[in-house]
Amino acid sequence: MMRSAAINRRSFVKAAGLGFLATLTPRSLMALERTDAVYASGIRADDGSFAIATVTERGEIVDQMTLPARAHGMAFSASTGKTVAFARRPGTFAMIFDPRNKGEPVAISSPEGRHFYGHGAFSPDGRLLYASENDFDGNRGMIGLYDATDRFTRIGEFETYGIGPHDMTVSEDGRLLIVANGGIETHPDFGRTKLNLGEMQPSLALIDAATGALVEKHVLPAEWAELSTRHVDLDGEGRIWFACQYEGHRKDLPPLVGHFAKGENLSFIDLPEETTRRLANYVGAIAVNRSEGLVGITSPKGGASVTIDTRTGKVLAEATIPDAAGIAPAKSGFAVSSYDGDFLSTRSDVAWDQHIVRI
């Protein structure tokens, strides 16, 4: 189990304390007692309202926190226990809370001329929050810097050296910010419309976390200029795994998953043709199970999840999951959710959103 990215269920219960446990129903308490892991994910209820749900590995909802609108990705700090839910692009709010207690959450807004891209990450010590943002009038990607020790006051920003930054993460030593610049221009005046599909330049950037200087930038080959780099995660060796969404012709068979490390070129995984077709040219989420050396990906468009060996790049398993949404490491393999309300073996009367974070 990954101590750097998660706390186990026993630690979660101990940190939560009797005050939190006393607020739970007997059913939620039983679910929490039986689980091997605890997660958080965005949900949409039947009445159209939005929330963040704390959920067991079996998919049993333990607790919920109401949100003003739809969330997308989340970030968790193992150092402080704080979790952040970022608004879905082009949203402007982020909600910071501690899922182990009932304290008031902290809500922040992106500054004027910016909106969130739905993702972010904490520094390893939990003192800084980094958020992917859009300077939409300047048509450039940014990383907002927020002081987690001072109610998440915004203290600065760095460029991402590309446009359309989506997911990002931080190296284990905290020195590098790793950003997937999707290469797609958007502007809130046009909602979620993609404005430059004929002139995309997707890339992956390594940025100095102390200075904001560009360390490396990997632009995708010209033949795959329409392959938007979207999501990233780190394996146990510190390699960066990335997943893509293709904006070109639907009959093309682009590479959808790859990896690299500092000082190396990008390497794409040669997925079987039938697997690429099954993913429908769209990977919606990626996660690494470091203890087992696995990479998991999901495709809501293809209704599938795929498990890959990090050492060989070989596909180990595929599953049909209609409207597959989030994925996160589990005790064995991965926990996968769906827009239809499935979370592993449990179905709830909610729509799970695109991402899961293990807390």
Coordinates of C-alpha atoms in Angstrom, one line a residue, residues 9-10 12-13 20-21 24-39 54-63 346 348:
R9 CA -8.7 2.7 6.6
R10 CA -7.5 2.2 10.2
F12 CA -8.5 7.2 8.5
V13 CA -10.7 6.1 11.4
F20 CA -16.8 12.2 13.0
L21 CA -17.8 8.6 13.7
L24 CA -22.4 8.5 10.7
T25 CA -25.3 6.1 10.3
P26 CA -24.9 2.5 11.5
R27 CA -24.9 1.4 7.9
S28 CA -22.0 3.8 7.1
L29 CA -20.1 2.7 10.2
M30 CA -20.4 -0.9 9.1
A31 CA -19.2 0.0 5.6
L32 CA -16.2 1.8 7.0
E33 CA -15.3 -1.1 9.2
R34 CA -15.3 -3.6 6.4
T35 CA -13.3 -1.7 3.8
D36 CA -9.6 -1.8 2.9
A37 CA -9.5 1.7 1.5
V38 CA -11.3 5.0 1.6
Y39 CA -11.9 7.2 -1.5
T54 CA -16.5 9.6 0.8
V55 CA -16.8 6.0 -0.3
T56 CA -15.4 2.6 0.6
E57 CA -13.6 0.3 -1.7
R58 CA -16.8 -1.6 -2.2
G59 CA -18.5 1.6 -3.4
E60 CA -20.6 2.2 -0.2
I61 CA -21.1 5.9 0.4
V62 CA -20.0 6.9 3.9
D63 CA -20.5 10.6 3.9
T346 CA -22.1 -1.5 -5.5
S348 CA -25.9 3.8 -5.9

